[in-house]
mmCIF file with all atom_site columns, C-alpha atoms in Angstrom:
data_model
loop_
_atom_site.group_PDB
_atom_site.id
_atom_site.type_symbol
_atom_site.label_atom_id
_atom_site.label_alt_id
_atom_site.label_comp_id
_atom_site.label_asym_id
_atom_site.label_entity_id
_atom_site.label_seq_id
_atom_site.pdbx_PDB_ins_code
_atom_site.Cartn_x
_atom_site.Cartn_y
_atom_site.Cartn_z
_atom_site.occupancy
_atom_site.B_iso_or_equiv
_atom_site.pdbx_formal_charge
_atom_site.auth_seq_id
_atom_site.auth_comp_id
_atom_site.auth_asym_id
_atom_site.auth_atom_id
_atom_site.pdbx_PDB_model_num
ATOM 1   C CA . UNK Q 1 1   ? 64.212  137.505 158.167 1.00 0.00 ? 1   UNK Q CA 1
ATOM 2   C CA . UNK Q 1 2   ? 63.737  136.401 154.565 1.00 0.00 ? 2   UNK Q CA 1
ATOM 3   C CA . UNK Q 1 3   ? 66.520  136.606 152.061 1.00 0.00 ? 3   UNK Q CA 1
ATOM 4   C CA . UNK Q 1 4   ? 65.864  138.958 149.162 1.00 0.00 ? 4   UNK Q CA 1
ATOM 5   C CA . UNK Q 1 5   ? 66.127  137.169 145.808 1.00 0.00 ? 5   UNK Q CA 1
ATOM 6   C CA . UNK Q 1 6   ? 67.561  139.254 143.006 1.00 0.00 ? 6   UNK Q CA 1
ATOM 7   C CA . UNK Q 1 7   ? 66.095  139.082 139.555 1.00 0.00 ? 7   UNK Q CA 1
ATOM 8   C CA . UNK Q 1 8   ? 68.094  137.783 136.632 1.00 0.00 ? 8   UNK Q CA 1
ATOM 9   C CA . UNK Q 1 9   ? 68.972  140.599 134.258 1.00 0.00 ? 9   UNK Q CA 1
ATOM 10  C CA . UNK Q 1 10  ? 68.915  140.154 130.490 1.00 0.00 ? 10  UNK Q CA 1
ATOM 11  C CA . UNK Q 1 11  ? 69.808  143.222 128.432 1.00 0.00 ? 11  UNK Q CA 1
ATOM 12  C CA . UNK Q 1 12  ? 69.960  141.723 124.958 1.00 0.00 ? 12  UNK Q CA 1
ATOM 13  C CA . UNK Q 1 13  ? 69.108  138.559 123.074 1.00 0.00 ? 13  UNK Q CA 1
ATOM 14  C CA . UNK Q 1 14  ? 72.409  136.896 123.887 1.00 0.00 ? 14  UNK Q CA 1
ATOM 15  C CA . UNK Q 1 15  ? 73.942  138.477 126.982 1.00 0.00 ? 15  UNK Q CA 1
ATOM 16  C CA . UNK Q 1 16  ? 72.764  137.511 130.424 1.00 0.00 ? 16  UNK Q CA 1
ATOM 17  C CA . UNK Q 1 17  ? 74.051  139.284 133.517 1.00 0.00 ? 17  UNK Q CA 1
ATOM 18  C CA . UNK Q 1 18  ? 74.426  137.127 136.592 1.00 0.00 ? 18  UNK Q CA 1
ATOM 19  C CA . UNK Q 1 19  ? 74.391  137.726 140.311 1.00 0.00 ? 19  UNK Q CA 1
ATOM 20  C CA . UNK Q 1 20  ? 77.326  136.435 142.354 1.00 0.00 ? 20  UNK Q CA 1
ATOM 21  C CA . UNK Q 1 21  ? 75.457  133.279 143.396 1.00 0.00 ? 21  UNK Q CA 1
ATOM 22  C CA . UNK Q 1 22  ? 74.585  132.567 139.755 1.00 0.00 ? 22  UNK Q CA 1
ATOM 23  C CA . UNK Q 1 23  ? 78.195  133.212 138.737 1.00 0.00 ? 23  UNK Q CA 1
ATOM 24  C CA . UNK Q 1 24  ? 79.382  130.660 141.303 1.00 0.00 ? 24  UNK Q CA 1
ATOM 25  C CA . UNK Q 1 25  ? 77.307  128.028 139.507 1.00 0.00 ? 25  UNK Q CA 1
ATOM 26  C CA . UNK Q 1 26  ? 79.407  128.643 136.374 1.00 0.00 ? 26  UNK Q CA 1
ATOM 27  C CA . UNK Q 1 27  ? 82.263  126.922 138.258 1.00 0.00 ? 27  UNK Q CA 1
ATOM 28  C CA . UNK Q 1 28  ? 85.043  129.368 137.462 1.00 0.00 ? 28  UNK Q CA 1
ATOM 29  C CA . UNK Q 1 29  ? 87.563  127.031 139.106 1.00 0.00 ? 29  UNK Q CA 1
ATOM 30  C CA . UNK Q 1 30  ? 87.192  124.687 136.125 1.00 0.00 ? 30  UNK Q CA 1
ATOM 31  C CA . UNK Q 1 31  ? 86.558  127.171 133.297 1.00 0.00 ? 31  UNK Q CA 1
ATOM 32  C CA . UNK Q 1 32  ? 88.815  129.696 131.597 1.00 0.00 ? 32  UNK Q CA 1
ATOM 33  C CA . UNK Q 1 33  ? 87.577  132.944 130.122 1.00 0.00 ? 33  UNK Q CA 1
ATOM 34  C CA . UNK Q 1 34  ? 86.823  136.631 130.381 1.00 0.00 ? 34  UNK Q CA 1
ATOM 35  C CA . UNK Q 1 35  ? 84.816  137.985 133.299 1.00 0.00 ? 35  UNK Q CA 1
ATOM 36  C CA . UNK Q 1 36  ? 82.977  141.277 132.807 1.00 0.00 ? 36  UNK Q CA 1
ATOM 37  C CA . UNK Q 1 37  ? 81.844  143.130 135.927 1.00 0.00 ? 37  UNK Q CA 1
ATOM 38  C CA . UNK Q 1 38  ? 78.994  145.643 135.996 1.00 0.00 ? 38  UNK Q CA 1
ATOM 39  C CA . UNK Q 1 39  ? 79.634  147.566 139.198 1.00 0.00 ? 39  UNK Q CA 1
ATOM 40  C CA . UNK Q 1 40  ? 77.314  149.969 140.974 1.00 0.00 ? 40  UNK Q CA 1
ATOM 41  C CA . UNK Q 1 41  ? 79.860  152.193 142.765 1.00 0.00 ? 41  UNK Q CA 1
ATOM 42  C CA . UNK Q 1 42  ? 80.231  155.828 141.733 1.00 0.00 ? 42  UNK Q CA 1
ATOM 43  C CA . UNK Q 1 43  ? 83.484  155.195 139.833 1.00 0.00 ? 43  UNK Q CA 1
ATOM 44  C CA . UNK Q 1 44  ? 81.906  152.180 138.084 1.00 0.00 ? 44  UNK Q CA 1
ATOM 45  C CA . UNK Q 1 45  ? 78.934  154.269 137.021 1.00 0.00 ? 45  UNK Q CA 1
ATOM 46  C CA . UNK Q 1 46  ? 81.247  156.987 135.681 1.00 0.00 ? 46  UNK Q CA 1
ATOM 47  C CA . UNK Q 1 47  ? 83.322  154.465 133.699 1.00 0.00 ? 47  UNK Q CA 1
ATOM 48  C CA . UNK Q 1 48  ? 80.172  152.893 132.271 1.00 0.00 ? 48  UNK Q CA 1
ATOM 49  C CA . UNK Q 1 49  ? 78.690  156.279 131.326 1.00 0.00 ? 49  UNK Q CA 1
ATOM 50  C CA . UNK Q 1 50  ? 81.928  157.511 129.704 1.00 0.00 ? 50  UNK Q CA 1
ATOM 51  C CA . UNK Q 1 51  ? 82.516  154.348 127.651 1.00 0.00 ? 51  UNK Q CA 1
ATOM 52  C CA . UNK Q 1 52  ? 79.045  153.571 126.327 1.00 0.00 ? 52  UNK Q CA 1
ATOM 53  C CA . UNK Q 1 53  ? 78.280  154.435 122.711 1.00 0.00 ? 53  UNK Q CA 1
ATOM 54  C CA . UNK Q 1 54  ? 74.696  155.558 123.317 1.00 0.00 ? 54  UNK Q CA 1
ATOM 55  C CA . UNK Q 1 55  ? 72.416  156.322 126.241 1.00 0.00 ? 55  UNK Q CA 1
ATOM 56  C CA . UNK Q 1 56  ? 70.972  153.092 127.542 1.00 0.00 ? 56  UNK Q CA 1
ATOM 57  C CA . UNK Q 1 57  ? 73.796  150.843 126.327 1.00 0.00 ? 57  UNK Q CA 1
ATOM 58  C CA . UNK Q 1 58  ? 74.755  148.431 129.096 1.00 0.00 ? 58  UNK Q CA 1
ATOM 59  C CA . UNK Q 1 59  ? 78.540  148.116 129.336 1.00 0.00 ? 59  UNK Q CA 1
ATOM 60  C CA . UNK Q 1 60  ? 80.883  146.775 132.030 1.00 0.00 ? 60  UNK Q CA 1
ATOM 61  C CA . UNK Q 1 61  ? 83.030  148.856 134.330 1.00 0.00 ? 61  UNK Q CA 1
ATOM 62  C CA . UNK Q 1 62  ? 85.690  146.182 134.864 1.00 0.00 ? 62  UNK Q CA 1
ATOM 63  C CA . UNK Q 1 63  ? 87.100  143.124 133.133 1.00 0.00 ? 63  UNK Q CA 1
ATOM 64  C CA . UNK Q 1 64  ? 89.185  140.257 134.493 1.00 0.00 ? 64  UNK Q CA 1
ATOM 65  C CA . UNK Q 1 65  ? 90.492  136.970 133.185 1.00 0.00 ? 65  UNK Q CA 1
ATOM 66  C CA . UNK Q 1 66  ? 89.858  133.566 134.708 1.00 0.00 ? 66  UNK Q CA 1
ATOM 67  C CA . UNK Q 1 67  ? 92.495  130.898 134.217 1.00 0.00 ? 67  UNK Q CA 1
ATOM 68  C CA . UNK Q 1 68  ? 93.013  127.585 136.049 1.00 0.00 ? 68  UNK Q CA 1
ATOM 69  C CA . UNK Q 1 69  ? 91.147  128.617 139.216 1.00 0.00 ? 69  UNK Q CA 1
ATOM 70  C CA . UNK Q 1 70  ? 92.631  132.103 139.447 1.00 0.00 ? 70  UNK Q CA 1
ATOM 71  C CA . UNK Q 1 71  ? 91.350  135.598 138.720 1.00 0.00 ? 71  UNK Q CA 1
ATOM 72  C CA . UNK Q 1 72  ? 93.813  137.833 136.869 1.00 0.00 ? 72  UNK Q CA 1
ATOM 73  C CA . UNK Q 1 73  ? 93.015  141.541 136.886 1.00 0.00 ? 73  UNK Q CA 1
ATOM 74  C CA . UNK Q 1 74  ? 94.350  145.047 137.306 1.00 0.00 ? 74  UNK Q CA 1
ATOM 75  C CA . UNK Q 1 75  ? 92.722  147.283 139.896 1.00 0.00 ? 75  UNK Q CA 1
ATOM 76  C CA . UNK Q 1 76  ? 93.345  150.028 142.443 1.00 0.00 ? 76  UNK Q CA 1
ATOM 77  C CA . UNK Q 1 77  ? 91.506  148.107 145.160 1.00 0.00 ? 77  UNK Q CA 1
ATOM 78  C CA . UNK Q 1 78  ? 93.459  146.268 147.840 1.00 0.00 ? 78  UNK Q CA 1
ATOM 79  C CA . UNK Q 1 79  ? 91.598  143.386 149.469 1.00 0.00 ? 79  UNK Q CA 1
ATOM 80  C CA . UNK Q 1 80  ? 91.971  141.521 152.747 1.00 0.00 ? 80  UNK Q CA 1
ATOM 81  C CA . UNK Q 1 81  ? 90.168  138.191 152.631 1.00 0.00 ? 81  UNK Q CA 1
ATOM 82  C CA . UNK Q 1 82  ? 90.662  134.848 154.421 1.00 0.00 ? 82  UNK Q CA 1
ATOM 83  C CA . UNK Q 1 83  ? 93.637  136.303 156.329 1.00 0.00 ? 83  UNK Q CA 1
ATOM 84  C CA . UNK Q 1 84  ? 95.319  137.146 152.996 1.00 0.00 ? 84  UNK Q CA 1
ATOM 85  C CA . UNK Q 1 85  ? 96.302  140.554 151.662 1.00 0.00 ? 85  UNK Q CA 1
ATOM 86  C CA . UNK Q 1 86  ? 95.637  140.897 147.939 1.00 0.00 ? 86  UNK Q CA 1
ATOM 87  C CA . UNK Q 1 87  ? 97.545  143.956 146.651 1.00 0.00 ? 87  UNK Q CA 1
ATOM 88  C CA . UNK Q 1 88  ? 96.404  146.517 144.089 1.00 0.00 ? 88  UNK Q CA 1
ATOM 89  C CA . UNK Q 1 89  ? 97.809  146.539 140.561 1.00 0.00 ? 89  UNK Q CA 1
ATOM 90  C CA . UNK Q 1 90  ? 97.992  143.605 138.177 1.00 0.00 ? 90  UNK Q CA 1
ATOM 91  C CA . UNK Q 1 91  ? 97.341  140.586 140.331 1.00 0.00 ? 91  UNK Q CA 1
ATOM 92  C CA . UNK Q 1 92  ? 96.494  136.899 140.445 1.00 0.00 ? 92  UNK Q CA 1
ATOM 93  C CA . UNK Q 1 93  ? 94.267  135.533 143.191 1.00 0.00 ? 93  UNK Q CA 1
ATOM 94  C CA . UNK Q 1 94  ? 92.189  132.462 143.849 1.00 0.00 ? 94  UNK Q CA 1
ATOM 95  C CA . UNK Q 1 95  ? 88.608  132.344 142.622 1.00 0.00 ? 95  UNK Q CA 1
ATOM 96  C CA . UNK Q 1 96  ? 87.265  131.492 146.101 1.00 0.00 ? 96  UNK Q CA 1
ATOM 97  C CA . UNK Q 1 97  ? 88.970  134.607 147.549 1.00 0.00 ? 97  UNK Q CA 1
ATOM 98  C CA . UNK Q 1 98  ? 87.438  136.683 144.756 1.00 0.00 ? 98  UNK Q CA 1
ATOM 99  C CA . UNK Q 1 99  ? 83.989  135.287 145.597 1.00 0.00 ? 99  UNK Q CA 1
ATOM 100 C CA . UNK Q 1 100 ? 84.460  136.105 149.282 1.00 0.00 ? 100 UNK Q CA 1
ATOM 101 C CA . UNK Q 1 101 ? 85.455  139.703 148.564 1.00 0.00 ? 101 UNK Q CA 1
ATOM 102 C CA . UNK Q 1 102 ? 82.613  140.236 146.090 1.00 0.00 ? 102 UNK Q CA 1
ATOM 103 C CA . UNK Q 1 103 ? 79.863  139.273 148.567 1.00 0.00 ? 103 UNK Q CA 1
ATOM 104 C CA . UNK Q 1 104 ? 79.854  142.831 149.917 1.00 0.00 ? 104 UNK Q CA 1
ATOM 105 C CA . UNK Q 1 105 ? 79.268  144.367 146.480 1.00 0.00 ? 105 UNK Q CA 1
ATOM 106 C CA . UNK Q 1 106 ? 76.198  144.878 144.331 1.00 0.00 ? 106 UNK Q CA 1
ATOM 107 C CA . UNK Q 1 107 ? 77.862  143.815 141.088 1.00 0.00 ? 107 UNK Q CA 1
ATOM 108 C CA . UNK Q 1 108 ? 76.496  141.849 138.148 1.00 0.00 ? 108 UNK Q CA 1
ATOM 109 C CA . UNK Q 1 109 ? 78.666  139.651 135.927 1.00 0.00 ? 109 UNK Q CA 1
ATOM 110 C CA . UNK Q 1 110 ? 78.968  138.142 132.496 1.00 0.00 ? 110 UNK Q CA 1
ATOM 111 C CA . UNK Q 1 111 ? 81.374  135.259 131.889 1.00 0.00 ? 111 UNK Q CA 1
ATOM 112 C CA . UNK Q 1 112 ? 82.601  134.433 128.394 1.00 0.00 ? 112 UNK Q CA 1
ATOM 113 C CA . UNK Q 1 113 ? 84.284  131.055 128.241 1.00 0.00 ? 113 UNK Q CA 1
ATOM 114 C CA . UNK Q 1 114 ? 87.438  130.930 126.113 1.00 0.00 ? 114 UNK Q CA 1
ATOM 115 C CA . UNK Q 1 115 ? 90.816  129.238 126.077 1.00 0.00 ? 115 UNK Q CA 1
ATOM 116 C CA . UNK Q 1 116 ? 92.333  131.946 123.867 1.00 0.00 ? 116 UNK Q CA 1
ATOM 117 C CA . UNK Q 1 117 ? 94.428  133.396 126.675 1.00 0.00 ? 117 UNK Q CA 1
ATOM 118 C CA . UNK Q 1 118 ? 98.146  134.027 126.256 1.00 0.00 ? 118 UNK Q CA 1
ATOM 119 C CA . UNK Q 1 119 ? 99.436  132.498 129.494 1.00 0.00 ? 119 UNK Q CA 1
ATOM 120 C CA . UNK Q 1 120 ? 102.924 133.987 129.059 1.00 0.00 ? 120 UNK Q CA 1
ATOM 121 C CA . UNK Q 1 121 ? 101.473 137.541 128.914 1.00 0.00 ? 121 UNK Q CA 1
ATOM 122 C CA . UNK Q 1 122 ? 99.096  136.678 131.738 1.00 0.00 ? 122 UNK Q CA 1
ATOM 123 C CA . UNK Q 1 123 ? 101.917 135.690 134.099 1.00 0.00 ? 123 UNK Q CA 1
ATOM 124 C CA . UNK Q 1 124 ? 104.598 138.131 132.898 1.00 0.00 ? 124 UNK Q CA 1
ATOM 125 C CA . UNK Q 1 125 ? 102.470 141.157 133.800 1.00 0.00 ? 125 UNK Q CA 1
ATOM 126 C CA . UNK Q 1 126 ? 101.460 140.082 137.307 1.00 0.00 ? 126 UNK Q CA 1
ATOM 127 C CA . UNK Q 1 127 ? 102.778 142.634 139.853 1.00 0.00 ? 127 UNK Q CA 1
ATOM 128 C CA . UNK Q 1 128 ? 102.837 145.533 137.403 1.00 0.00 ? 128 UNK Q CA 1
ATOM 129 C CA . UNK Q 1 129 ? 101.214 148.682 138.790 1.00 0.00 ? 129 UNK Q CA 1
ATOM 130 C CA . UNK Q 1 130 ? 97.736  149.847 137.913 1.00 0.00 ? 130 UNK Q CA 1
ATOM 131 C CA . UNK Q 1 131 ? 97.703  152.389 135.041 1.00 0.00 ? 131 UNK Q CA 1
ATOM 132 C CA . UNK Q 1 132 ? 96.312  155.321 137.057 1.00 0.00 ? 132 UNK Q CA 1
ATOM 133 C CA . UNK Q 1 133 ? 97.317  157.917 134.468 1.00 0.00 ? 133 UNK Q CA 1
ATOM 134 C CA . UNK Q 1 134 ? 95.529  155.939 131.733 1.00 0.00 ? 134 UNK Q CA 1
ATOM 135 C CA . UNK Q 1 135 ? 92.246  155.784 133.613 1.00 0.00 ? 135 UNK Q CA 1
ATOM 136 C CA . UNK Q 1 136 ? 92.471  159.488 134.458 1.00 0.00 ? 136 UNK Q CA 1
ATOM 137 C CA . UNK Q 1 137 ? 92.846  160.192 130.718 1.00 0.00 ? 137 UNK Q CA 1
ATOM 138 C CA . UNK Q 1 138 ? 89.651  158.249 130.053 1.00 0.00 ? 138 UNK Q CA 1
ATOM 139 C CA . UNK Q 1 139 ? 87.712  159.895 132.824 1.00 0.00 ? 139 UNK Q CA 1
ATOM 140 C CA . UNK Q 1 140 ? 88.817  163.457 132.120 1.00 0.00 ? 140 UNK Q CA 1
ATOM 141 C CA . UNK Q 1 141 ? 89.403  163.661 128.374 1.00 0.00 ? 141 UNK Q CA 1
ATOM 142 C CA . UNK Q 1 142 ? 87.443  160.632 127.061 1.00 0.00 ? 142 UNK Q CA 1
ATOM 143 C CA . UNK Q 1 143 ? 90.475  158.971 125.502 1.00 0.00 ? 143 UNK Q CA 1
ATOM 144 C CA . UNK Q 1 144 ? 93.897  157.597 126.248 1.00 0.00 ? 144 UNK Q CA 1
ATOM 145 C CA . UNK Q 1 145 ? 96.860  156.495 124.201 1.00 0.00 ? 145 UNK Q CA 1
ATOM 146 C CA . UNK Q 1 146 ? 97.696  153.945 126.883 1.00 0.00 ? 146 UNK Q CA 1
ATOM 147 C CA . UNK Q 1 147 ? 101.150 155.350 127.635 1.00 0.00 ? 147 UNK Q CA 1
ATOM 148 C CA . UNK Q 1 148 ? 101.673 154.362 131.241 1.00 0.00 ? 148 UNK Q CA 1
ATOM 149 C CA . UNK Q 1 149 ? 103.992 152.501 133.551 1.00 0.00 ? 149 UNK Q CA 1
ATOM 150 C CA . UNK Q 1 150 ? 101.046 150.307 134.525 1.00 0.00 ? 150 UNK Q CA 1
ATOM 151 C CA . UNK Q 1 151 ? 98.008  148.639 133.001 1.00 0.00 ? 151 UNK Q CA 1
ATOM 152 C CA . UNK Q 1 152 ? 94.295  149.207 133.422 1.00 0.00 ? 152 UNK Q CA 1
ATOM 153 C CA . UNK Q 1 153 ? 92.044  146.147 133.551 1.00 0.00 ? 153 UNK Q CA 1
ATOM 154 C CA . UNK Q 1 154 ? 91.001  146.233 129.900 1.00 0.00 ? 154 UNK Q CA 1
ATOM 155 C CA . UNK Q 1 155 ? 94.552  146.804 128.623 1.00 0.00 ? 155 UNK Q CA 1
ATOM 156 C CA . UNK Q 1 156 ? 95.689  143.748 130.564 1.00 0.00 ? 156 UNK Q CA 1
ATOM 157 C CA . UNK Q 1 157 ? 92.763  141.614 129.358 1.00 0.00 ? 157 UNK Q CA 1
ATOM 158 C CA . UNK Q 1 158 ? 93.304  142.670 125.740 1.00 0.00 ? 158 UNK Q CA 1
ATOM 159 C CA . UNK Q 1 159 ? 97.058  142.097 125.970 1.00 0.00 ? 159 UNK Q CA 1
ATOM 160 C CA . UNK Q 1 160 ? 96.354  138.518 127.077 1.00 0.00 ? 160 UNK Q CA 1
ATOM 161 C CA . UNK Q 1 161 ? 93.477  137.754 124.667 1.00 0.00 ? 161 UNK Q CA 1
ATOM 162 C CA . UNK Q 1 162 ? 94.408  139.891 121.656 1.00 0.00 ? 162 UNK Q CA 1
ATOM 163 C CA . UNK Q 1 163 ? 90.734  140.515 120.877 1.00 0.00 ? 163 UNK Q CA 1
ATOM 164 C CA . UNK Q 1 164 ? 91.308  144.047 119.574 1.00 0.00 ? 164 UNK Q CA 1
ATOM 165 C CA . UNK Q 1 165 ? 94.300  145.339 117.619 1.00 0.00 ? 165 UNK Q CA 1
ATOM 166 C CA . UNK Q 1 166 ? 94.716  148.464 119.735 1.00 0.00 ? 166 UNK Q CA 1
ATOM 167 C CA . UNK Q 1 167 ? 97.053  149.252 122.631 1.00 0.00 ? 167 UNK Q CA 1
ATOM 168 C CA . UNK Q 1 168 ? 94.483  150.786 124.960 1.00 0.00 ? 168 UNK Q CA 1
ATOM 169 C CA . UNK Q 1 169 ? 90.881  149.583 125.008 1.00 0.00 ? 169 UNK Q CA 1
ATOM 170 C CA . UNK Q 1 170 ? 87.993  149.989 127.435 1.00 0.00 ? 170 UNK Q CA 1
ATOM 171 C CA . UNK Q 1 171 ? 86.011  147.216 129.117 1.00 0.00 ? 171 UNK Q CA 1
ATOM 172 C CA . UNK Q 1 172 ? 83.096  148.321 126.914 1.00 0.00 ? 172 UNK Q CA 1
ATOM 173 C CA . UNK Q 1 173 ? 85.084  147.760 123.703 1.00 0.00 ? 173 UNK Q CA 1
ATOM 174 C CA . UNK Q 1 174 ? 86.088  144.250 124.788 1.00 0.00 ? 174 UNK Q CA 1
ATOM 175 C CA . UNK Q 1 175 ? 82.503  143.507 125.808 1.00 0.00 ? 175 UNK Q CA 1
ATOM 176 C CA . UNK Q 1 176 ? 81.163  144.557 122.388 1.00 0.00 ? 176 UNK Q CA 1
ATOM 177 C CA . UNK Q 1 177 ? 83.610  142.176 120.667 1.00 0.00 ? 177 UNK Q CA 1
ATOM 178 C CA . UNK Q 1 178 ? 82.582  139.300 122.955 1.00 0.00 ? 178 UNK Q CA 1
ATOM 179 C CA . UNK Q 1 179 ? 78.876  140.022 122.388 1.00 0.00 ? 179 UNK Q CA 1
ATOM 180 C CA . UNK Q 1 180 ? 79.479  139.641 118.643 1.00 0.00 ? 180 UNK Q CA 1
ATOM 181 C CA . UNK Q 1 181 ? 81.194  136.283 119.263 1.00 0.00 ? 181 UNK Q CA 1
ATOM 182 C CA . UNK Q 1 182 ? 78.330  134.834 121.329 1.00 0.00 ? 182 UNK Q CA 1
#
């Protein structure tokens, strides 16, 4: 059986979306930055459709931070990988465990290298719950004020990078700012 090779996707002059094997070559264990994920699940497609500014705009459905060999993110998904249980909510887990869990998914990625990450915010928010009520606001009424006991992925990423002066942002809004920086 031959292995199917995926094409490299380029959606603009400056942004290149990578497969998981291409992302691994970026050596996330030794680089810090923002990781944008372009998922293909139903919920990912809904998030992308609800947060794009125009039909055809390519935006991410998830955002995470990479710092010193760890992935920091907020999600509803629990993962069991390498005999480890990675809980839902705001979490920190090793890059190699992230890679192992992502092999089952059809996700594309964009990595933006930066050292402008507030490590105190990054660590202080680990173990907070996921902001379920915030994401429901986005999905049902197209907006949220971000008032929640927890954090959604883009709130957490923005809190730690301070890219946008707003309490509740979407992955798409963060992605647009990064595209302008590249």
